[in-house]
Every structure is written in C-alpha cells, then in structure tokens.
PDB file of C-alpha atoms in Angstrom:
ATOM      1  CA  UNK A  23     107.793  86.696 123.739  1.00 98.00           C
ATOM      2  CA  UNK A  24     104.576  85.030 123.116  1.00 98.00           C
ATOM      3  CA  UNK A  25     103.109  84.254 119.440  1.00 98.00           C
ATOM      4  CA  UNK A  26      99.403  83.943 119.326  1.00 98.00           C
ATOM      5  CA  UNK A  27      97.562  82.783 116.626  1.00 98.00           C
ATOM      6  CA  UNK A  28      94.302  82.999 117.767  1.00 98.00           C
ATOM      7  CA  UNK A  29      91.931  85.685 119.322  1.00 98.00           C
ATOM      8  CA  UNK A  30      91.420  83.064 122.055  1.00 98.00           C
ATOM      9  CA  UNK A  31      95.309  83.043 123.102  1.00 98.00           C
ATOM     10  CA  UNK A  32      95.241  86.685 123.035  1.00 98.00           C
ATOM     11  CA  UNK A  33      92.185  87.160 125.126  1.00 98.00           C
ATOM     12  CA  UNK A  34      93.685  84.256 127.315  1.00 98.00           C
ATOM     13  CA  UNK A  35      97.329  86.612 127.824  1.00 98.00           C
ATOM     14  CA  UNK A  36      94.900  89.587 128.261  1.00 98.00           C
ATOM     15  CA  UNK A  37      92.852  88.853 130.904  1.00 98.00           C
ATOM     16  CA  UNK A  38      95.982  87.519 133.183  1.00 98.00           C
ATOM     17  CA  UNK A  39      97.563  91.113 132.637  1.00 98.00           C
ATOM     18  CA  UNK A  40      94.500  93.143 133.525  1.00 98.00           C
ATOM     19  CA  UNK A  41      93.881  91.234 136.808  1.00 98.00           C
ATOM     20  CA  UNK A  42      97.136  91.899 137.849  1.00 98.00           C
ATOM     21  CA  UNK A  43      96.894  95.748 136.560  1.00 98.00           C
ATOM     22  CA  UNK A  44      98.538  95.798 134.182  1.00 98.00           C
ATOM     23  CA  UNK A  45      98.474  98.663 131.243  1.00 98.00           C
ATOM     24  CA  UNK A  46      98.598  97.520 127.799  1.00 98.00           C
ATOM     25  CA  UNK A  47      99.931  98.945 124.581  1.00 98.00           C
ATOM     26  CA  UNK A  48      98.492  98.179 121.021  1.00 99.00           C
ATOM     27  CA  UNK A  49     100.662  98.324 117.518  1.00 98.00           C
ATOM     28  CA  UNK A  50      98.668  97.644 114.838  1.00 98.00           C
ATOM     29  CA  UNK A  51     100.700  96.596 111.661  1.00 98.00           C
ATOM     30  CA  UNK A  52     100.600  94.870 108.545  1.00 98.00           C
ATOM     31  CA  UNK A  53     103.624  93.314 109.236  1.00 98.00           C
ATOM     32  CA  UNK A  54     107.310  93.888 107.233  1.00 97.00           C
ATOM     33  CA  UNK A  55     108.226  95.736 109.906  1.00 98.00           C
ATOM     34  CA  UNK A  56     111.120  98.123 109.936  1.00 97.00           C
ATOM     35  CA  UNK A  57     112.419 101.255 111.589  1.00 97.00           C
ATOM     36  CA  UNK A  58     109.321 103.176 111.657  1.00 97.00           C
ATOM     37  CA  UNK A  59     106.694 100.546 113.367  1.00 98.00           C
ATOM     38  CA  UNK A  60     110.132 100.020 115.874  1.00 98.00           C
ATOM     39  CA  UNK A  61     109.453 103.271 116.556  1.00 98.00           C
ATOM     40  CA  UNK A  62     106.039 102.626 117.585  1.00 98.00           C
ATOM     41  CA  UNK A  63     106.860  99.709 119.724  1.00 98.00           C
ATOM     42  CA  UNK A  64     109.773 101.565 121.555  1.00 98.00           C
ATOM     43  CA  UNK A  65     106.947 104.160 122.636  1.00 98.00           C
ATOM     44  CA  UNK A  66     104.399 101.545 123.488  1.00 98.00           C
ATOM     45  CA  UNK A  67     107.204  99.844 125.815  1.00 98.00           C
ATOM     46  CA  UNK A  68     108.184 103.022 127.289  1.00 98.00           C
ATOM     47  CA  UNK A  69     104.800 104.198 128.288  1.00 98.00           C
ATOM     48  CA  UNK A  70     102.777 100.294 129.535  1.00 98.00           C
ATOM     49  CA  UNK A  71     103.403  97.393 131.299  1.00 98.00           C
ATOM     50  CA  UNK A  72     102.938  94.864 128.004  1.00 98.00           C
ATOM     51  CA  UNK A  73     102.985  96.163 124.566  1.00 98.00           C
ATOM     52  CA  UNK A  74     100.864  93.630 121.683  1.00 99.00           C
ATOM     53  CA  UNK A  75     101.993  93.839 118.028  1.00 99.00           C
ATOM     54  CA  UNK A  76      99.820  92.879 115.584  1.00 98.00           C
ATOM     55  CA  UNK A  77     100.751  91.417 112.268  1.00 98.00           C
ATOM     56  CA  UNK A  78      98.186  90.639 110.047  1.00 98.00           C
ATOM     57  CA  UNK A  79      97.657  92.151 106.319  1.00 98.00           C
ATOM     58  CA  UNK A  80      94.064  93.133 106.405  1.00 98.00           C
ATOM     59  CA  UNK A  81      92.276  92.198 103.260  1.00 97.00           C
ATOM     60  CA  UNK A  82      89.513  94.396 103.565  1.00 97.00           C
ATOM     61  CA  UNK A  83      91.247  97.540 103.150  1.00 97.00           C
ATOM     62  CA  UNK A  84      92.407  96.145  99.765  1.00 96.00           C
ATOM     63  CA  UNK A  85      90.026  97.123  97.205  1.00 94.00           C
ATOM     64  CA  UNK A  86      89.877  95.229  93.688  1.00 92.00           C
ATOM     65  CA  UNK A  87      93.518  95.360  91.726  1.00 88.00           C
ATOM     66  CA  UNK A  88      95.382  96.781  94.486  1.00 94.00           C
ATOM     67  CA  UNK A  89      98.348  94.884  96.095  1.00 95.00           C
ATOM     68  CA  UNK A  90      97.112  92.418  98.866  1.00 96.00           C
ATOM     69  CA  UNK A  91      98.924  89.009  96.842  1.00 95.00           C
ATOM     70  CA  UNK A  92     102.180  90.986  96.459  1.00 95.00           C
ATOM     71  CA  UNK A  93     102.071  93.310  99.962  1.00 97.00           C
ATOM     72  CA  UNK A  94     106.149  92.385 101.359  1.00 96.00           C
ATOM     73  CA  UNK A  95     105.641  89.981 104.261  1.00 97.00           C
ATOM     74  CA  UNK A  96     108.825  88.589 106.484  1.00 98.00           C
ATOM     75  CA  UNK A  97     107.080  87.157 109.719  1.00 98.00           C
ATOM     76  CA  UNK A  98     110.655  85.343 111.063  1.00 98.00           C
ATOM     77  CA  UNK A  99     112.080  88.862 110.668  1.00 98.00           C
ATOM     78  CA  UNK A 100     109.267  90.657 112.495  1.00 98.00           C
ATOM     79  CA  UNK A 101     109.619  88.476 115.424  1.00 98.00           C
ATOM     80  CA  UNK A 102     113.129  89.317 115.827  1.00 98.00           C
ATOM     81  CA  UNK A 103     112.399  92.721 115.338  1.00 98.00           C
ATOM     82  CA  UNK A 104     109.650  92.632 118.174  1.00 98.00           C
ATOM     83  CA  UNK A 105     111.836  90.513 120.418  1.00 98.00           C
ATOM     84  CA  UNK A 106     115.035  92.845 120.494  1.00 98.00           C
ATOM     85  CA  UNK A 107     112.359  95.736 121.683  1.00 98.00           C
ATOM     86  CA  UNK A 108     110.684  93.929 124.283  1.00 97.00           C
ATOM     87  CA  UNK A 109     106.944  93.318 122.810  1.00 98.00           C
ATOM     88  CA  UNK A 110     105.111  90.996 125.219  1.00 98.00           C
ATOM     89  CA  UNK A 111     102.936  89.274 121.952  1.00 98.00           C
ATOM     90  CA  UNK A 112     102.729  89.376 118.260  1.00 98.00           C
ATOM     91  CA  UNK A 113      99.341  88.381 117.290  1.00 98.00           C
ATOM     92  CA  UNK A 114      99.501  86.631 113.929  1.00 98.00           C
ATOM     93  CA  UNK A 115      96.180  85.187 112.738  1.00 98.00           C
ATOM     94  CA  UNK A 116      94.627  84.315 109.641  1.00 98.00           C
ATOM     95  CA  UNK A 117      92.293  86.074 107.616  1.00 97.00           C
ATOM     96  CA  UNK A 118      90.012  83.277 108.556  1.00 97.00           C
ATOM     97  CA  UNK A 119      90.777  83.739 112.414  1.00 98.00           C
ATOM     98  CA  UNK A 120      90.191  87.540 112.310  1.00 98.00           C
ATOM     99  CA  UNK A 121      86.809  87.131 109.852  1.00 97.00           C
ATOM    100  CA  UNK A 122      85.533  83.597 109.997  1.00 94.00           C
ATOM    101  CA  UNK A 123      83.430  82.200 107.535  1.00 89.00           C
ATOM    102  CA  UNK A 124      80.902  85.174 106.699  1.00 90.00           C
ATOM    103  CA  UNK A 125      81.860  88.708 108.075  1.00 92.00           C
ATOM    104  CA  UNK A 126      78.794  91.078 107.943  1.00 95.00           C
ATOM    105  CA  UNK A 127      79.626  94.136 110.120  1.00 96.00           C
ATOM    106  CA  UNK A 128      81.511  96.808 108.852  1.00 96.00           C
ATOM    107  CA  UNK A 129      82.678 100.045 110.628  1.00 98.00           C
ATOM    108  CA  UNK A 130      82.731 103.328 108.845  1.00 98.00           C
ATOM    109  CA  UNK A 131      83.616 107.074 108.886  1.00 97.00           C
ATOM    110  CA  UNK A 132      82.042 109.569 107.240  1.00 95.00           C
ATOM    111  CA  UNK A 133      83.620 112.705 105.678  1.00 95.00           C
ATOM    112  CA  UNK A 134      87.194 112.060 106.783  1.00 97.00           C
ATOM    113  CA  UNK A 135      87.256 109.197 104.570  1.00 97.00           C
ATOM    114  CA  UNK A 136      86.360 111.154 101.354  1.00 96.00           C
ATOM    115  CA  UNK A 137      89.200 112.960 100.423  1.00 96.00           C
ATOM    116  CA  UNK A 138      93.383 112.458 100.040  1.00 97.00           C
ATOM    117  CA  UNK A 139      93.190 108.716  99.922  1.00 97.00           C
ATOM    118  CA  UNK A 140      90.125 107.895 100.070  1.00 97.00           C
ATOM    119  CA  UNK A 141      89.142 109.521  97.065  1.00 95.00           C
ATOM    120  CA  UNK A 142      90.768 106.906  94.979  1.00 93.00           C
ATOM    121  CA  UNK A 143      90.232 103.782  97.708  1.00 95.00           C
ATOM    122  CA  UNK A 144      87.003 104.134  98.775  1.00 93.00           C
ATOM    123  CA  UNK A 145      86.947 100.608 100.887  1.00 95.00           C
ATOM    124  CA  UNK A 146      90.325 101.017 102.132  1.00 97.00           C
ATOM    125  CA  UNK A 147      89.105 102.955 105.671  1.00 98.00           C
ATOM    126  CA  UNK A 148      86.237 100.933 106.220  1.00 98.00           C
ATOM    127  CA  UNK A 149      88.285  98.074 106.235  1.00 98.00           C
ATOM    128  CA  UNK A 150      91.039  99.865 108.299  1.00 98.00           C
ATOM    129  CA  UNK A 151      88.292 101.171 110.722  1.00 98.00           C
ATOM    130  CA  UNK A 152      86.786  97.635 110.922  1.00 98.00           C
ATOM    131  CA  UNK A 153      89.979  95.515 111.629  1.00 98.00           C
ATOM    132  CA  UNK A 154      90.863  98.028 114.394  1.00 98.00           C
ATOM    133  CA  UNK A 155      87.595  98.143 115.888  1.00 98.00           C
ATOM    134  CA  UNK A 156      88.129  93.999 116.337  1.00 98.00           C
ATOM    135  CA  UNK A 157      92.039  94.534 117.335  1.00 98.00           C
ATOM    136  CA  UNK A 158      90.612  97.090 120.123  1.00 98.00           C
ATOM    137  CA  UNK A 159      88.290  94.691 121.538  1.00 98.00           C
ATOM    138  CA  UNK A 160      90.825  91.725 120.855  1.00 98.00           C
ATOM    139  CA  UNK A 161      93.398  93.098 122.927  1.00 98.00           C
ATOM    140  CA  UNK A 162      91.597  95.430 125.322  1.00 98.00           C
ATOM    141  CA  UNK A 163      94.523  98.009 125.231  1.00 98.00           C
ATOM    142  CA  UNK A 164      94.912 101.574 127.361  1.00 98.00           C
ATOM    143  CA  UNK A 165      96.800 102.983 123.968  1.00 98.00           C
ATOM    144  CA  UNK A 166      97.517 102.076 120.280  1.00 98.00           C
ATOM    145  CA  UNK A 167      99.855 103.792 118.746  1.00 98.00           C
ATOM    146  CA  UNK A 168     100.025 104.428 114.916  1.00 98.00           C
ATOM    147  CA  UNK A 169     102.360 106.557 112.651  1.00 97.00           C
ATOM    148  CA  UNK A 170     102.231 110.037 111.451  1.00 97.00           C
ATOM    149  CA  UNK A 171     103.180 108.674 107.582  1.00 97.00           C
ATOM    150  CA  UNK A 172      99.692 107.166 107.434  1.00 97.00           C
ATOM    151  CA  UNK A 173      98.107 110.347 108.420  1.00 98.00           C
ATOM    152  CA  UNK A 174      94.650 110.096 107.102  1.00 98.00           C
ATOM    153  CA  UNK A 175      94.224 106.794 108.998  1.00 98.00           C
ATOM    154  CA  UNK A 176      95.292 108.739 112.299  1.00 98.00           C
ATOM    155  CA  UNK A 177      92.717 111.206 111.920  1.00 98.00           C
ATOM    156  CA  UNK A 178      90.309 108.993 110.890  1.00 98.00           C
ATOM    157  CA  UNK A 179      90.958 106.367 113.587  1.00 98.00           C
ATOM    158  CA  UNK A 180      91.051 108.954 116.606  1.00 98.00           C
ATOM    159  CA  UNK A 181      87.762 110.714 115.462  1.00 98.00           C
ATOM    160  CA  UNK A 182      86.213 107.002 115.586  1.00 98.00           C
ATOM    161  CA  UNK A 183      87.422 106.532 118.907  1.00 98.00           C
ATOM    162  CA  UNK A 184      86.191 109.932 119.703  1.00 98.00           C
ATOM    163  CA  UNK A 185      82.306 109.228 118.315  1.00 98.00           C
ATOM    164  CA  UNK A 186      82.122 105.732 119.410  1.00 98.00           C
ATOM    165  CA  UNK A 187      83.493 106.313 122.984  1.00 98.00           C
ATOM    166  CA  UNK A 188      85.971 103.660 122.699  1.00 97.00           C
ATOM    167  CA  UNK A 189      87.918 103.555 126.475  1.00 97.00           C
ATOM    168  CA  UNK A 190      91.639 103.842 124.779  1.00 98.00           C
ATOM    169  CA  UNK A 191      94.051 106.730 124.099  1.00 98.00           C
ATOM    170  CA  UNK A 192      95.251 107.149 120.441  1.00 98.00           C
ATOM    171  CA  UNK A 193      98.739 108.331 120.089  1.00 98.00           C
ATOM    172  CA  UNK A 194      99.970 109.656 116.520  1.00 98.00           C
ATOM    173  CA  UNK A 195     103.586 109.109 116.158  1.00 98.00           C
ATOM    174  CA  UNK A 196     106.549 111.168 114.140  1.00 97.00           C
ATOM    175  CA  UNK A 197     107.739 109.990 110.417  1.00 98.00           C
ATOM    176  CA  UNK A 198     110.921 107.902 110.776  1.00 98.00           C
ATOM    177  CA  UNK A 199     112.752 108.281 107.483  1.00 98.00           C
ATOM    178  CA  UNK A 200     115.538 107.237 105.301  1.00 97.00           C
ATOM    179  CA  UNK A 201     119.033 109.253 105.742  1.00 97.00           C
ATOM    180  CA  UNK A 202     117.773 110.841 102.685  1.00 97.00           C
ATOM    181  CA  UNK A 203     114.624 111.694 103.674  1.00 98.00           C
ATOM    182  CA  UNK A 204     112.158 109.255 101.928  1.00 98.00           C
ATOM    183  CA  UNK A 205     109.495 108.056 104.402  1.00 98.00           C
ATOM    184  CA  UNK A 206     109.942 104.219 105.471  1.00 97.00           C
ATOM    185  CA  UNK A 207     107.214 102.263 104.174  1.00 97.00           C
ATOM    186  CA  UNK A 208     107.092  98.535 103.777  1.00 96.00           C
ATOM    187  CA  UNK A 209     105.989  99.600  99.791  1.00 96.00           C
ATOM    188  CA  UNK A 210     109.335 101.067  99.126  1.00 97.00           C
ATOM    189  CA  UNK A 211     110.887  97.818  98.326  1.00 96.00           C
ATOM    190  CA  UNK A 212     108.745  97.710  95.277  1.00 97.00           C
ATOM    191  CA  UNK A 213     111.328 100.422  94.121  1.00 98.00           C
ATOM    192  CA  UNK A 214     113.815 100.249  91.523  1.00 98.00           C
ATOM    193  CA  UNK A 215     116.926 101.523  92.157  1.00 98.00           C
ATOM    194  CA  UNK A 216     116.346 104.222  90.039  1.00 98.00           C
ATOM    195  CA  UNK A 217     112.928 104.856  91.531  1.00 98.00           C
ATOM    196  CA  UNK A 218     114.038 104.447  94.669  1.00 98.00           C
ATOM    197  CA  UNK A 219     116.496 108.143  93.935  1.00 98.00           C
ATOM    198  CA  UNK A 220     113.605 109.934  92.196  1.00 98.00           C
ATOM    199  CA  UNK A 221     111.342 108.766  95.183  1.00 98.00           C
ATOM    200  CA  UNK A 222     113.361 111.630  97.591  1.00 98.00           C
ATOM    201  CA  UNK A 223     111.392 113.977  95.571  1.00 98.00           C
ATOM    202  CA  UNK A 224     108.119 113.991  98.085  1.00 98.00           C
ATOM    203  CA  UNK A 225     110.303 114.632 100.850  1.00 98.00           C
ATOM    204  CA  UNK A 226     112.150 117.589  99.482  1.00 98.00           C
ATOM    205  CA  UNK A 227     109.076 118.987  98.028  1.00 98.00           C
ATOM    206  CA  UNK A 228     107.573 118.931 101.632  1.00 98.00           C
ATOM    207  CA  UNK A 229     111.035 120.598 102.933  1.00 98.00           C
ATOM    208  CA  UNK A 230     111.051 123.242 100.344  1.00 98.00           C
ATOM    209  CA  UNK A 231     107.073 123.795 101.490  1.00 98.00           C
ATOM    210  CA  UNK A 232     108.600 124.131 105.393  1.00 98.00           C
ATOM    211  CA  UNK A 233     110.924 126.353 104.354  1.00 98.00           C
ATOM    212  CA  UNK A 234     108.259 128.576 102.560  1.00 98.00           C
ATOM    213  CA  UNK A 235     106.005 128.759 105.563  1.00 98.00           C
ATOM    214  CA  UNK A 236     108.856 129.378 108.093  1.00 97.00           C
ATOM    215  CA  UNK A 237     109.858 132.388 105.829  1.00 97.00           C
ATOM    216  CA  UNK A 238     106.216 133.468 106.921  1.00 96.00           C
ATOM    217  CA  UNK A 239     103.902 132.189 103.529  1.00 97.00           C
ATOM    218  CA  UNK A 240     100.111 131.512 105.225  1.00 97.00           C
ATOM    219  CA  UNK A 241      98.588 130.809 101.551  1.00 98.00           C
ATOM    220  CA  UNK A 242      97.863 127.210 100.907  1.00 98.00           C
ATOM    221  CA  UNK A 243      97.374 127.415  97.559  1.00 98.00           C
ATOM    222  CA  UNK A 244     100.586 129.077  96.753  1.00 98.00           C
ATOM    223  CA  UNK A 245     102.852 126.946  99.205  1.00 98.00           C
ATOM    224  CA  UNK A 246     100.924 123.651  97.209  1.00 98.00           C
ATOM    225  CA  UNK A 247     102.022 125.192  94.000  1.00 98.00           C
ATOM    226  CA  UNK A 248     105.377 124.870  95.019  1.00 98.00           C
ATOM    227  CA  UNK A 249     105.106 121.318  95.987  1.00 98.00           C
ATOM    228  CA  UNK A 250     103.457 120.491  92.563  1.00 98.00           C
ATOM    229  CA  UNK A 251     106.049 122.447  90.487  1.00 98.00           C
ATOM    230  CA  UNK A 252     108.591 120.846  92.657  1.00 98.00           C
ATOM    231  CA  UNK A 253     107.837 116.957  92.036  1.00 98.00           C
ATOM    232  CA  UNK A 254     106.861 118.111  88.450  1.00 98.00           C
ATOM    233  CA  UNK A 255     110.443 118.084  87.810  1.00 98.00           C
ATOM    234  CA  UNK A 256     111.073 114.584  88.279  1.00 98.00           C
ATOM    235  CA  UNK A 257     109.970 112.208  85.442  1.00 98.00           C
ATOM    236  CA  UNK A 258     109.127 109.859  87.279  1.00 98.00           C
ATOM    237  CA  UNK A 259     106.506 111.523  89.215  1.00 98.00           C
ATOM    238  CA  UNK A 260     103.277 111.148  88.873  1.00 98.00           C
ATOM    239  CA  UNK A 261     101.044 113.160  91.258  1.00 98.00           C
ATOM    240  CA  UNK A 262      97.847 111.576  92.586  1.00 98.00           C
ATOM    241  CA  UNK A 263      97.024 114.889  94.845  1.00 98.00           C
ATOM    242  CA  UNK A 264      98.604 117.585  96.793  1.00 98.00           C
ATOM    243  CA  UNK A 265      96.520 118.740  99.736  1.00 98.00           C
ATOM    244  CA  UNK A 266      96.224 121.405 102.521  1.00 98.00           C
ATOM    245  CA  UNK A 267      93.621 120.095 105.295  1.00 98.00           C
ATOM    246  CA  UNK A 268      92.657 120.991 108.830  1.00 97.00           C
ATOM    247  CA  UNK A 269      93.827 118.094 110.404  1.00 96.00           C
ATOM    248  CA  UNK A 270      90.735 117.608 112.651  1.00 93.00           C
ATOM    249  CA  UNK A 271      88.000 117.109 110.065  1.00 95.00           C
ATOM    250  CA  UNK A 272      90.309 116.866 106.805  1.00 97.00           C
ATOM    251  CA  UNK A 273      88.629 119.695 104.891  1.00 96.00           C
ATOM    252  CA  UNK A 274      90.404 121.922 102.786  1.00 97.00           C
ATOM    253  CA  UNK A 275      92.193 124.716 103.756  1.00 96.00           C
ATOM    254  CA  UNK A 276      93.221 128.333 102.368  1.00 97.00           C
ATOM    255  CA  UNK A 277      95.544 129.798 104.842  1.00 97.00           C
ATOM    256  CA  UNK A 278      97.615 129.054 107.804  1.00 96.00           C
ATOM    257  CA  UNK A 279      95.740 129.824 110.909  1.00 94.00           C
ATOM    258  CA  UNK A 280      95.972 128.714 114.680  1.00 89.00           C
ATOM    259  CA  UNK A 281      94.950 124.861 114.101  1.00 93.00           C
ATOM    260  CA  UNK A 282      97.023 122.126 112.896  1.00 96.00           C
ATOM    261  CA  UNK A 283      97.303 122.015 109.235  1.00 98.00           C
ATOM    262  CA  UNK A 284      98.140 118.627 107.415  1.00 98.00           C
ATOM    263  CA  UNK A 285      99.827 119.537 104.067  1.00 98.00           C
ATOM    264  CA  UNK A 286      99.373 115.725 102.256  1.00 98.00           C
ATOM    265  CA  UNK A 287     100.922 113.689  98.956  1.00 98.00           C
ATOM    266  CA  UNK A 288     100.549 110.768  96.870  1.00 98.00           C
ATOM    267  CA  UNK A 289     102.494 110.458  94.169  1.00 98.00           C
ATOM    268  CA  UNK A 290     103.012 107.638  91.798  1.00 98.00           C
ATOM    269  CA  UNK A 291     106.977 106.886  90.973  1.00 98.00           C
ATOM    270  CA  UNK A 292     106.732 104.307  88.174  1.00 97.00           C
ATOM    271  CA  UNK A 293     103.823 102.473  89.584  1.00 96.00           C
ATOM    272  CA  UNK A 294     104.041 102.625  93.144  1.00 97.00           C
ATOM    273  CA  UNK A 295     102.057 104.729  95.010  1.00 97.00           C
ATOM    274  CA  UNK A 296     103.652 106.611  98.073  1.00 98.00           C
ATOM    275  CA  UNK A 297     102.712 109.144 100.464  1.00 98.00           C
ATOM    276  CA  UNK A 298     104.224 111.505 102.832  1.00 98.00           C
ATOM    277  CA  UNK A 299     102.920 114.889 104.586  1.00 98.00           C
ATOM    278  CA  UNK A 300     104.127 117.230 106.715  1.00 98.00           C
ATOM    279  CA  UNK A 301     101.657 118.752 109.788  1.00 97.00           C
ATOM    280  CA  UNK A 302     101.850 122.566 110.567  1.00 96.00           C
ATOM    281  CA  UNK A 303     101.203 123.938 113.933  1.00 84.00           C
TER     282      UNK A 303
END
C-alpha cells in the first residue's frame, strides 16, 4: 500500500493507473477510521481496479469554536485499517500541501446548504464542497463513495457534481452502526460512558418513526412529533433540529409521497453534537 504525502505522488500513482485502464475509487475521510468508512472502502474495492483513501481533517469546514484541535486522529491505525481491505493509497497531506500559502477559491452550494446543518455551520459545506472539488481533481477517480450518516453532505456533494458536470459517479452508502444502534462516528469517543447509553436515544427515536410510517402514518409533522417527544425523554438530550426533507433539494416536507424522504437529527448529548437520519422510499 502506498502513502502519499503530496498531490504530486498522487498524481504520479494516478496517471500510471489510467494508462493502463485502470478504474479508480475515491474515499474521502477525515481520518479515525472505523467500521463505517471500512464499509466504504470494501465497496470501492469491490466495484474498481485501485481504491484511494484520503485522510486529511479539512480545516475549512471548521468554523470558529468548533472542534478541529481536538477532532480524534490515529493515522498508524488507519493504515492498518486500509491495508487489511486492500486500498491501493492513503493520501495524507498537510493542510499546507492541500492549501498552500494563500487559498482564494472557494466552492459553494446554494439552498441545500441552508438548512439541517448548515443552519448552525454556515462554512462547514463550502469547505466540504471545496476540499472535494481538489480531492476529485487530485485523484481523477470514476467513483467516490461517502456515507449515508453524513447525509446532508451526500446530497449536497452529488447535486455539485450534477451542476458542475464533474465526470465521476457519487455513490451514497448505508449507516453502519453500533450493536445497539448508535451511528459510528469518529465524534462518539468524545462520549462519556454515561453519554455514550443516553446517545442510543437518536437511533430508537428514528426506529420508533419507521415503525410509525410502516403502520401507514404519511404526516411529517406528526411522525417528527414523535421523534421529539421521544429524545425529550432523555436528559441528556438536547435537540438541535428534527427534520422531514425531500432528499433531492432538502426542502421541507409535509407528507410521505413517491420521492425519497430524508427524516434528519442533531442532537446535543452533554456537549457533543451527533446526527443520524433515516431515508424513506
């Protein structure tokens, strides 16, 4: 497995692969990896010839007070990680490799970006949108694959690919989660233990909301009621928003209808912020 450092040694790896024609698979990550971003890789070496995994925590999606010092990094443990799947390269550069020493261009997405999270991190998608523009380029891939958890940033980043023409396939990948049911994030290790019980309380609110629309519920505003009330009864919930979208343009819905439906929460346990969803079809 090769470890590049520099958008030179990636390009370098790159162009040898697409002379001899061969696909390439993109996982872009922020590094701490665990079971979910394996996940990603697994489908990235299923479906291309070489799969790249990048690790690099993005400062520009960071906005002022937020977590960048503190974000969990382990980069000897995601290189055993990547090596026991099969990735090809982890590309590991610097903020000063990816930005240099004046960074003036910015990508960004209108409307999308407005609501759930972005309501309350209003750089965080232009820098997400910005660092995978460069990764894109960078590593030239057929497909990138992200995770379903992050779901805002999946609609965002395919409806960017979509307006910009961008020649790769986006492919949104299922929640891996704890036995228990909590989504794996690389933020749940800022859990107590006793956060870390009351944290199962997004997941069974989202089950209990399932349940309610496979018993044939269509109104959005009654089966969000339910998720409020339900992680209302944990005290150490604190509920940043619960939200029923279209999942295309991330406007908000009123009733179940033939489109895909993202049903979407952040909720505060202690002070950590997490965030899980469901999508409806």
């Amino acid at each position: 497995m090769i470890i590049a450092l520099t958008i030179a040694d990636v390009k370098k790896y790159v162009n040898e692969w697409k002379k001899n024609g061969e696909s390439i698979g993109l996982v872009p990550t922020m590094g701490y990896l665990h079971e979910g971003h394996a996940s990603l890789i697994k489908r990235a070496r299923e479906e291309n010839d070489r799969v790249i995994v990048s690790d690099f925590v993005n400062p520009t999606q960071f906005g002022p007070n937020e977590d960048l010092d503190s974000y969990p990094r382990d980069f000897e443990a995601d290189k055993r990680l990547c090596e026991s799947i099969g990735a090809d390269l982890i590309f590991h550069p610097t903020p000063e490799e990816m930005y240099g020493e004046s960074h003036f261009t910015k990508v960004h997405v209108d409307t999308l970006t407005e609501g759930l999270c972005g309501a309350v991190r209003p750089v965080h998608f232009d820098g997400v949108c910005t660092v995978v523009t460069k990764l894109f380029h960078i590593a030239e891939a057929d497909r990138a694959y992200f995770g379903q958890k992050d779901a805002q940033q999946l609609a965002v980043v395919k409806r960017m690919v979509h307006d910009l023409n961008y020649n790769i396939e986006i492919i949104g990948c299922p929640i891996i989660r704890e036995e228990d049911g909590l989504a794996k994030s690389s933020r749940n290790t800022y859990l107590s233990p006793e956060e870390r019980k009351a944290a199962v309380i997004l997941s069974a609110s989202l089950r209990d909301a399932r349940a309610m629309i496979d018993s044939g519920e269509k109104d959005l505003d009654k089966i969000t009621a339910l998720i409020t009330e339900k992680i209302k009864t944990e005290p150490l919930a604190r509920i940043d928003y619960v939200s029923a979208v279209d999942f295309t343009r991330l406007k908000p819905k009123k009733t179940l209808d033939g489109e895909e439906t993202l049903i979407a929460i952040a909720v505060y346990i202690g002070k950590v912020r997490l965030i899980d969803n469901i999508i409806v079809r």
